Short mmCIF file of C-alpha atoms and ligand atoms in Angstrom, two decimals:
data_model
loop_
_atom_site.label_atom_id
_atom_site.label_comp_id
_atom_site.label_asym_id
_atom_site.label_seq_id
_atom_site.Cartn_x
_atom_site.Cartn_y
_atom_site.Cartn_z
CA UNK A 1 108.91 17.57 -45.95
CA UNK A 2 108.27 14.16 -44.81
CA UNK A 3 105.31 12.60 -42.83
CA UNK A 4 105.62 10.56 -39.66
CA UNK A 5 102.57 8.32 -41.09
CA UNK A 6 100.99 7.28 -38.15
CA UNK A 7 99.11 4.65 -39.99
CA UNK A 8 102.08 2.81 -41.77
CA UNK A 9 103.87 2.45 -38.61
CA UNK A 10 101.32 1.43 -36.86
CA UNK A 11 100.23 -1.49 -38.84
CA UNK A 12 104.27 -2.40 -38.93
CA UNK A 13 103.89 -2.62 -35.27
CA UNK A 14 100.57 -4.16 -35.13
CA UNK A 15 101.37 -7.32 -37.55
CA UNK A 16 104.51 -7.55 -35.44
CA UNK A 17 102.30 -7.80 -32.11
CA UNK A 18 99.92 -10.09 -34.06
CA UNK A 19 102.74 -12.47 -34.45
CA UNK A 20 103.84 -12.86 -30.97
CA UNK A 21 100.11 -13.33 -29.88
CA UNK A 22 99.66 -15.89 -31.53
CA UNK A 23 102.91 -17.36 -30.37
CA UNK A 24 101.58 -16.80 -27.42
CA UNK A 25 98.14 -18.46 -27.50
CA UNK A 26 100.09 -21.66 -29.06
CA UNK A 27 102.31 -21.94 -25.93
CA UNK A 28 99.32 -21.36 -23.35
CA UNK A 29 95.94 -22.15 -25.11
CA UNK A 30 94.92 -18.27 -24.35
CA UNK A 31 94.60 -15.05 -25.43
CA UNK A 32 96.24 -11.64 -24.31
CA UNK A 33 93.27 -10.39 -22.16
CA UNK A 34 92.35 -6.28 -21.97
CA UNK A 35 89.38 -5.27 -19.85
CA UNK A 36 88.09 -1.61 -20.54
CA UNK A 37 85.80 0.36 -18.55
CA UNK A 38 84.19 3.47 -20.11
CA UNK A 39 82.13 5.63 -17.39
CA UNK A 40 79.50 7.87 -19.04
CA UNK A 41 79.04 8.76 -22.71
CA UNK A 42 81.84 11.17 -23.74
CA UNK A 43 81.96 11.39 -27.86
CA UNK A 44 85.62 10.95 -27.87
CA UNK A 45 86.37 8.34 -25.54
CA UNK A 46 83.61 6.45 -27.29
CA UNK A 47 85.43 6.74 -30.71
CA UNK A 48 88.83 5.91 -29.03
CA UNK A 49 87.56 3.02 -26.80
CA UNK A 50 85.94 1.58 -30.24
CA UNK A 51 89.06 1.58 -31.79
CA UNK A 52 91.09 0.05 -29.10
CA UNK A 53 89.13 -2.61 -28.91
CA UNK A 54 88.84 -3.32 -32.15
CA UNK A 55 92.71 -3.21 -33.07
CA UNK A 56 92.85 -5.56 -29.76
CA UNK A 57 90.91 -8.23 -31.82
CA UNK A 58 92.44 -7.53 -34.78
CA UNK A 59 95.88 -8.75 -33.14
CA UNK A 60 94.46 -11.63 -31.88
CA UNK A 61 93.81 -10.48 -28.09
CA UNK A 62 90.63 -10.77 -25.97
CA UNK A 63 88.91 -7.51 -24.93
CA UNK A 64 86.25 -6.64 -23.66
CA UNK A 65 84.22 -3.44 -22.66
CA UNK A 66 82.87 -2.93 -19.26
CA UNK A 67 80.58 0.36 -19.63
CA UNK A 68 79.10 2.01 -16.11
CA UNK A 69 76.73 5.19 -16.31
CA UNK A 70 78.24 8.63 -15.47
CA UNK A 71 75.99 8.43 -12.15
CA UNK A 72 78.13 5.20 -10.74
CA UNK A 73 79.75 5.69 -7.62
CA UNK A 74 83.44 5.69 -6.65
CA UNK A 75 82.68 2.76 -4.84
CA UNK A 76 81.00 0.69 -7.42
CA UNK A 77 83.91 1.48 -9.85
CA UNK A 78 86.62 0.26 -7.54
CA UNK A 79 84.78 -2.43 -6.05
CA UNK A 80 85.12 -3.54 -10.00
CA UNK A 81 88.42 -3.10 -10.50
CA UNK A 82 89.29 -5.07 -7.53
CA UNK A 83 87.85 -7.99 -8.89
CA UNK A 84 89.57 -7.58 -12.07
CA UNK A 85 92.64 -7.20 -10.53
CA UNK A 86 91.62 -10.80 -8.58
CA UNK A 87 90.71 -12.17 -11.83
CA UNK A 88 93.46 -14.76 -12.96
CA UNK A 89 92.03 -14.70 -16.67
CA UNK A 90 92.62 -10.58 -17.01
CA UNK A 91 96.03 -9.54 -17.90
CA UNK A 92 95.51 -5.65 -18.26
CA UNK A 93 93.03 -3.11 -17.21
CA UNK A 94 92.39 0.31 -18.76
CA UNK A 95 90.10 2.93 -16.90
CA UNK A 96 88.64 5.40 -20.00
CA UNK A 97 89.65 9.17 -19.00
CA UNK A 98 88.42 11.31 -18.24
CA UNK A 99 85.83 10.27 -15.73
CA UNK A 100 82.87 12.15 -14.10
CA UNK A 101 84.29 14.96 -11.61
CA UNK A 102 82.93 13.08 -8.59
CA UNK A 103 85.39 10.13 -9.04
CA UNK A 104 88.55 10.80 -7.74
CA UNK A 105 90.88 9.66 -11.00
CA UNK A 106 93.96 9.50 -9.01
CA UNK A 107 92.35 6.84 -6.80
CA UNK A 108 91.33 4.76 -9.31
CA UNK A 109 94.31 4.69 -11.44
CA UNK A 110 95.68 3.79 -7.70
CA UNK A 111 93.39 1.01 -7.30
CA UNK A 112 94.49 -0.95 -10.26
CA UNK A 113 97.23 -3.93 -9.81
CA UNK A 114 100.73 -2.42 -11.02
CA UNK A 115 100.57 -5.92 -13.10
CA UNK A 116 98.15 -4.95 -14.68
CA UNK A 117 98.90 -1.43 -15.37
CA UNK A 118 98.38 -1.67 -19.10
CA UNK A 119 98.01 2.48 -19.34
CA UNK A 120 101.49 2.99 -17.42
CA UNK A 121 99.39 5.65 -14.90
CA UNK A 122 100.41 3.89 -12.07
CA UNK A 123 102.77 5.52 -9.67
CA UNK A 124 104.48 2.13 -9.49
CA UNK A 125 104.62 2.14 -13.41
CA UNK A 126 105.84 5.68 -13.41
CA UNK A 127 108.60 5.67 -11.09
CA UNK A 128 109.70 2.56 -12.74
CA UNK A 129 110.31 4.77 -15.62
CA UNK A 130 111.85 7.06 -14.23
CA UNK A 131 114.76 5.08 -13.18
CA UNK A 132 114.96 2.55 -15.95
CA UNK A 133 113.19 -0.12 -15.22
CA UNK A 134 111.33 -2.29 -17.53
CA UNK A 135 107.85 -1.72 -16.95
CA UNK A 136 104.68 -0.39 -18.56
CA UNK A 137 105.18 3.06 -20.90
CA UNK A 138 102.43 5.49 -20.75
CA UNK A 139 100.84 4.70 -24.35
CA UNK A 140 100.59 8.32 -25.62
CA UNK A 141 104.67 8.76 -24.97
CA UNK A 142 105.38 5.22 -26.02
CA UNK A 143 103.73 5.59 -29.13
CA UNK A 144 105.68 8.51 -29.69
CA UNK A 145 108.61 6.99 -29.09
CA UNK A 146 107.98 4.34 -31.65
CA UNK A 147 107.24 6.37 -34.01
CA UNK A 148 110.28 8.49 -34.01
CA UNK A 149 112.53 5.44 -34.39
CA UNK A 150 110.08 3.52 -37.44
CA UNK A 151 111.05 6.49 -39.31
CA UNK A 152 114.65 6.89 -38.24
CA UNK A 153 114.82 10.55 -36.53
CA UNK A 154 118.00 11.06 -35.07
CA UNK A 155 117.49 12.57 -31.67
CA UNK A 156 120.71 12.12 -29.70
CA UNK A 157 122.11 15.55 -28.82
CA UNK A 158 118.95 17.34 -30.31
CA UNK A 159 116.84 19.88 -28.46
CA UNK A 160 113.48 18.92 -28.24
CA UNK A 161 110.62 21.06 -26.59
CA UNK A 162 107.67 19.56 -25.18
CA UNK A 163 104.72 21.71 -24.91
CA UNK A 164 102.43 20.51 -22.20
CA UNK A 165 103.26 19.11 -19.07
CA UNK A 166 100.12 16.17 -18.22
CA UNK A 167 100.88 13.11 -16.35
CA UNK A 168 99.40 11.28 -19.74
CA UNK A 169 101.89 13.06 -22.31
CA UNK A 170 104.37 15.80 -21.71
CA UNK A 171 106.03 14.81 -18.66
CA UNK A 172 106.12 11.41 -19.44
CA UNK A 173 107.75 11.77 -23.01
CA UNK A 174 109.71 14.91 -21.66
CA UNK A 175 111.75 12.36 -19.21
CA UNK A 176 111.49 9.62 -22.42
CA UNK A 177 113.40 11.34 -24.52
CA UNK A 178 116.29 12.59 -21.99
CA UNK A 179 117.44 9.00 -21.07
CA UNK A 180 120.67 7.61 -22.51
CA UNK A 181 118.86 5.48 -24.99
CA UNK A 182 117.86 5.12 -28.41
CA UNK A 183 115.95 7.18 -29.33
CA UNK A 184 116.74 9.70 -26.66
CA UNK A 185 119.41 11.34 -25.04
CA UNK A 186 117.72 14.79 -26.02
CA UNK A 187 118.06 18.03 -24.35
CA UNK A 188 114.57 18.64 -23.34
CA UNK A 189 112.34 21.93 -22.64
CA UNK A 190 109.28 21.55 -20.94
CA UNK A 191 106.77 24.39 -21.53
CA UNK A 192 103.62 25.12 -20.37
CA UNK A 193 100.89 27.89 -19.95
CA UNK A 194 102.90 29.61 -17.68
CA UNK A 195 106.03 29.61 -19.56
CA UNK A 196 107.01 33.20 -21.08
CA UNK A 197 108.27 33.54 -24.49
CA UNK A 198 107.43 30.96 -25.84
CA UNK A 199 108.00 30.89 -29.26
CA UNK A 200 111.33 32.25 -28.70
CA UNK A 201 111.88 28.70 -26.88
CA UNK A 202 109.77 27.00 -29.58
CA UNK A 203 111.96 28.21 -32.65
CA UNK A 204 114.89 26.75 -30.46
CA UNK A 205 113.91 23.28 -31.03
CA UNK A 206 114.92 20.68 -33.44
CA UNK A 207 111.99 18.20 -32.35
CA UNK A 208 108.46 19.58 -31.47
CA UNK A 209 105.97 17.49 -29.14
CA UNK A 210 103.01 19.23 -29.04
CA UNK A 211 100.82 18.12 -26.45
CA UNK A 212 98.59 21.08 -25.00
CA UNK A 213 95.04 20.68 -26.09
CA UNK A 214 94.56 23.81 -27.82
CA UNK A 215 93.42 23.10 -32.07
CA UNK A 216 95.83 24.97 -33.95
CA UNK A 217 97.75 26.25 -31.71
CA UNK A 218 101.25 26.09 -33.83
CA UNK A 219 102.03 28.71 -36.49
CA UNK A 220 104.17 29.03 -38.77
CA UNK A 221 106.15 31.98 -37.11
CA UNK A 222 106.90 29.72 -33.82
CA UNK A 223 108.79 26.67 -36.26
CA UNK A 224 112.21 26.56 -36.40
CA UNK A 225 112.96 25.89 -40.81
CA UNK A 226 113.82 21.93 -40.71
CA UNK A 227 112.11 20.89 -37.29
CA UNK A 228 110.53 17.56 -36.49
CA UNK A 229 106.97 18.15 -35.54
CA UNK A 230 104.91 15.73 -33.47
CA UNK A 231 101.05 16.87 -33.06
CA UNK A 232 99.56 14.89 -30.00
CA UNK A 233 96.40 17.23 -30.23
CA UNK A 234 93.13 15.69 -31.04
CA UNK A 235 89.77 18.00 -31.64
CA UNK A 236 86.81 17.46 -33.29
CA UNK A 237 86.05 21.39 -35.06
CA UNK A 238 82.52 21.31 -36.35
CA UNK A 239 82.09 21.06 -40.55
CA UNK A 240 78.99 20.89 -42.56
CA UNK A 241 80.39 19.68 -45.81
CA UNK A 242 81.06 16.13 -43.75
CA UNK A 243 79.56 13.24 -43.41
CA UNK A 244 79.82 13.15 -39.25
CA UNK A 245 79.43 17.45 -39.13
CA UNK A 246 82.94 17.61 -38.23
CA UNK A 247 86.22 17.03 -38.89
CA UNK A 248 89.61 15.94 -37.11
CA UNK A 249 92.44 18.96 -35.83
CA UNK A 250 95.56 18.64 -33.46
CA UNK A 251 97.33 21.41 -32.04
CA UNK A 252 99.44 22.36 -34.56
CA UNK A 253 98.38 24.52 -37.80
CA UNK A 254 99.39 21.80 -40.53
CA UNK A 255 99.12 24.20 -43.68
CA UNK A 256 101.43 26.65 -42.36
CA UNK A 257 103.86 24.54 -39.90
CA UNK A 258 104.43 21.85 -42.62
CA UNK A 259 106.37 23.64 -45.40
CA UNK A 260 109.12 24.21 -42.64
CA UNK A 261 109.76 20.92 -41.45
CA UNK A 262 111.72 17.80 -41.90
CA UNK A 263 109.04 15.84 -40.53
CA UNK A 264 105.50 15.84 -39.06
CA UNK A 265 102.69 14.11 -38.18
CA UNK A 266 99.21 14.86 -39.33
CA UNK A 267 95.82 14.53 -37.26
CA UNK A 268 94.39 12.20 -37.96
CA UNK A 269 96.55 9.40 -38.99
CA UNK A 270 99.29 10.26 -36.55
CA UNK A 271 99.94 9.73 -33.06
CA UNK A 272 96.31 8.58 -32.01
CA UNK A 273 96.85 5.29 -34.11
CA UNK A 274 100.67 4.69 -31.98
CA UNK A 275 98.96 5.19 -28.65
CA UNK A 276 97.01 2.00 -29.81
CA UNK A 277 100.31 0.09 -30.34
CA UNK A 278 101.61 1.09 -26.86
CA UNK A 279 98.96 -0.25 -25.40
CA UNK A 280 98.68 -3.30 -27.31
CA UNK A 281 102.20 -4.11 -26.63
CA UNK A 282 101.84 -3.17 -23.13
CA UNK A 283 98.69 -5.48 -23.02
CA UNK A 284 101.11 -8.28 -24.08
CA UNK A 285 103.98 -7.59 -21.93
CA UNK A 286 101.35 -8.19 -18.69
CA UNK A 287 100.20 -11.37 -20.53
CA UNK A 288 104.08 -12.41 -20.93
CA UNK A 289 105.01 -11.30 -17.32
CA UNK A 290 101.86 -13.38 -15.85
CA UNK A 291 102.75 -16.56 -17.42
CA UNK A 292 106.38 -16.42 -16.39
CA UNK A 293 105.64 -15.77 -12.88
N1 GUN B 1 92.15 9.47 -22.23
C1 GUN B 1 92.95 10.12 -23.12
N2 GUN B 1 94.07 9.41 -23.36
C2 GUN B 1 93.98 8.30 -22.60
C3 GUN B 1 94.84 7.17 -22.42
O1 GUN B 1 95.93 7.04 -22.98
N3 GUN B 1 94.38 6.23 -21.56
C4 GUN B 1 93.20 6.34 -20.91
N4 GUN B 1 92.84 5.37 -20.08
N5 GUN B 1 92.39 7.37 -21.05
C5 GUN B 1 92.78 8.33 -21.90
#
């Protein structure tokens, strides 16, 4: 059993992005520039806005961290992204989901300029996708993606079941991995809560994405013997004996669900640390794309 190692591909990628930024900053005197806005307090957007900006820095791009209370208005919040958009410095923007149930998230993620779509949420960005355009990647899917080919998995031809069908992960990645390219040209399943059987579909596949938001959700008895298994799921479970009082899970059942495959990932030090690298390279794509206008 091998380990998709999150953490070794990503630091492949990141010294790779590190390069070209600072190829970048010779040739125009700046920086790749990443605005984030985090509404509200949410433990886990805290921890993953930390960490994006601080592997933004670390490649050599400006970011910075625009934080509004969980009481600001729907106004307020696009009133700011407007100006961002205007703002000739700011290459991407990146609006922290989820946000406080009296914003309307698909009007925000609406609001931002499709140049600057640094998440790929835009429907601009997404229906670019979806016919083959070069444009932004939804990070999660794109990290995904990435990681598959660092570590070689073949995939043409393959069936590969997504669980979970978000905007953010499993329909994204679902239509990723069906186009004629490497890696792709998949057969893909998309399942979901509705979906019956399911672990008679599940033991059908040679690649796994699991992207449903339930800890633990993948046992042993679902896993087809020599599957590729990609956990997406991230969960804090509560734990006395650490440091923080808990500890990290995704959605699959590691203990029992790795013995039977070729490959998997592990949470942590999986996919969380590749949905950094699609955004960072995202982040310098808009920076690329502005100067060459
Ligand atoms: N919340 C969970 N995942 C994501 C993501 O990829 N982008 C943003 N903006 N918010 C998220």
């Amino acid at each position: 059993m091998g380990i998709l190692d999150g953490k070794k591909a990503a630091e492949h990628f990141k010294e790779q992005i590190a390069r070209e930024a600072t190829e970048f900053t010779r040739l125009t005197g700046k920086k790749p520039y990443l605005v984030t806005i985090l509404v509200g307090n949410n433990g886990a957007s805290e921890t993953y806005v930390a960490s994006k900006l601080r592997s933004s820095e670390k490649v050599g791009f400006r970011a910075d961290l625009i934080r509004f209370d969980d009481s600001v208005t729907e106004a307020v919040l696009l009133e700011k992204i407007g100006e961002l958009n205007r703002d000739e410095e700011v290459d991407g923007i990146l609006v922290q989901l989820p946000l406080p149930a009296h914003i309307d998230e698909k009007k925000v993620i609406m609001h931002i300029s499709p140049a600057k779509d640094v998440d790929g949420f835009h429907p601009e960005s997404l229906g670019k996708m979806l016919i083959g355009l070069p444009t932004f990647l939804p990070a999660t899917p794109y990290g995904i993606m990435e990681l598959l080919d660092y570590y070689g998995i073949e995939t043409e031809g393959k069936h590969c079941v997504v669980m979970g069908r978000s905007n953010i992960v499993g329909t994204p990645v679902s239509l990723l991995l069906s186009r004629p390219t490497r890696p792709g040209n998949c057969t893909v399943t998309i399942t979901h809560s509705r979906t019956r059987h399911l672990e008679r579909i599940t033991r059908q596949a040679d690649i796994l994405i699991v992207a449903i938001g339930k800890p633990g959700f993948l046992r042993e008895d679902m896993v087809k013997e020599g599957a590729v298994v990609v956990d997406v799921g991230i969960h804090r479970i509560a734990d006395e004996s650490r440091k923080s009082g808990y500890r990290l899970v995704g959605d699959v059942n590691f203990e029992e669900v790795a013995p039977r495959c070729s490959f998997i990932s592990p949470v942590p030090g999986g996919v969380g640390l590749m949905t950094i690298v699609g955004l960072l390279k995202n982040t310098l794509l808009a920076a690329k794309q502005r100067r060459d206008r």
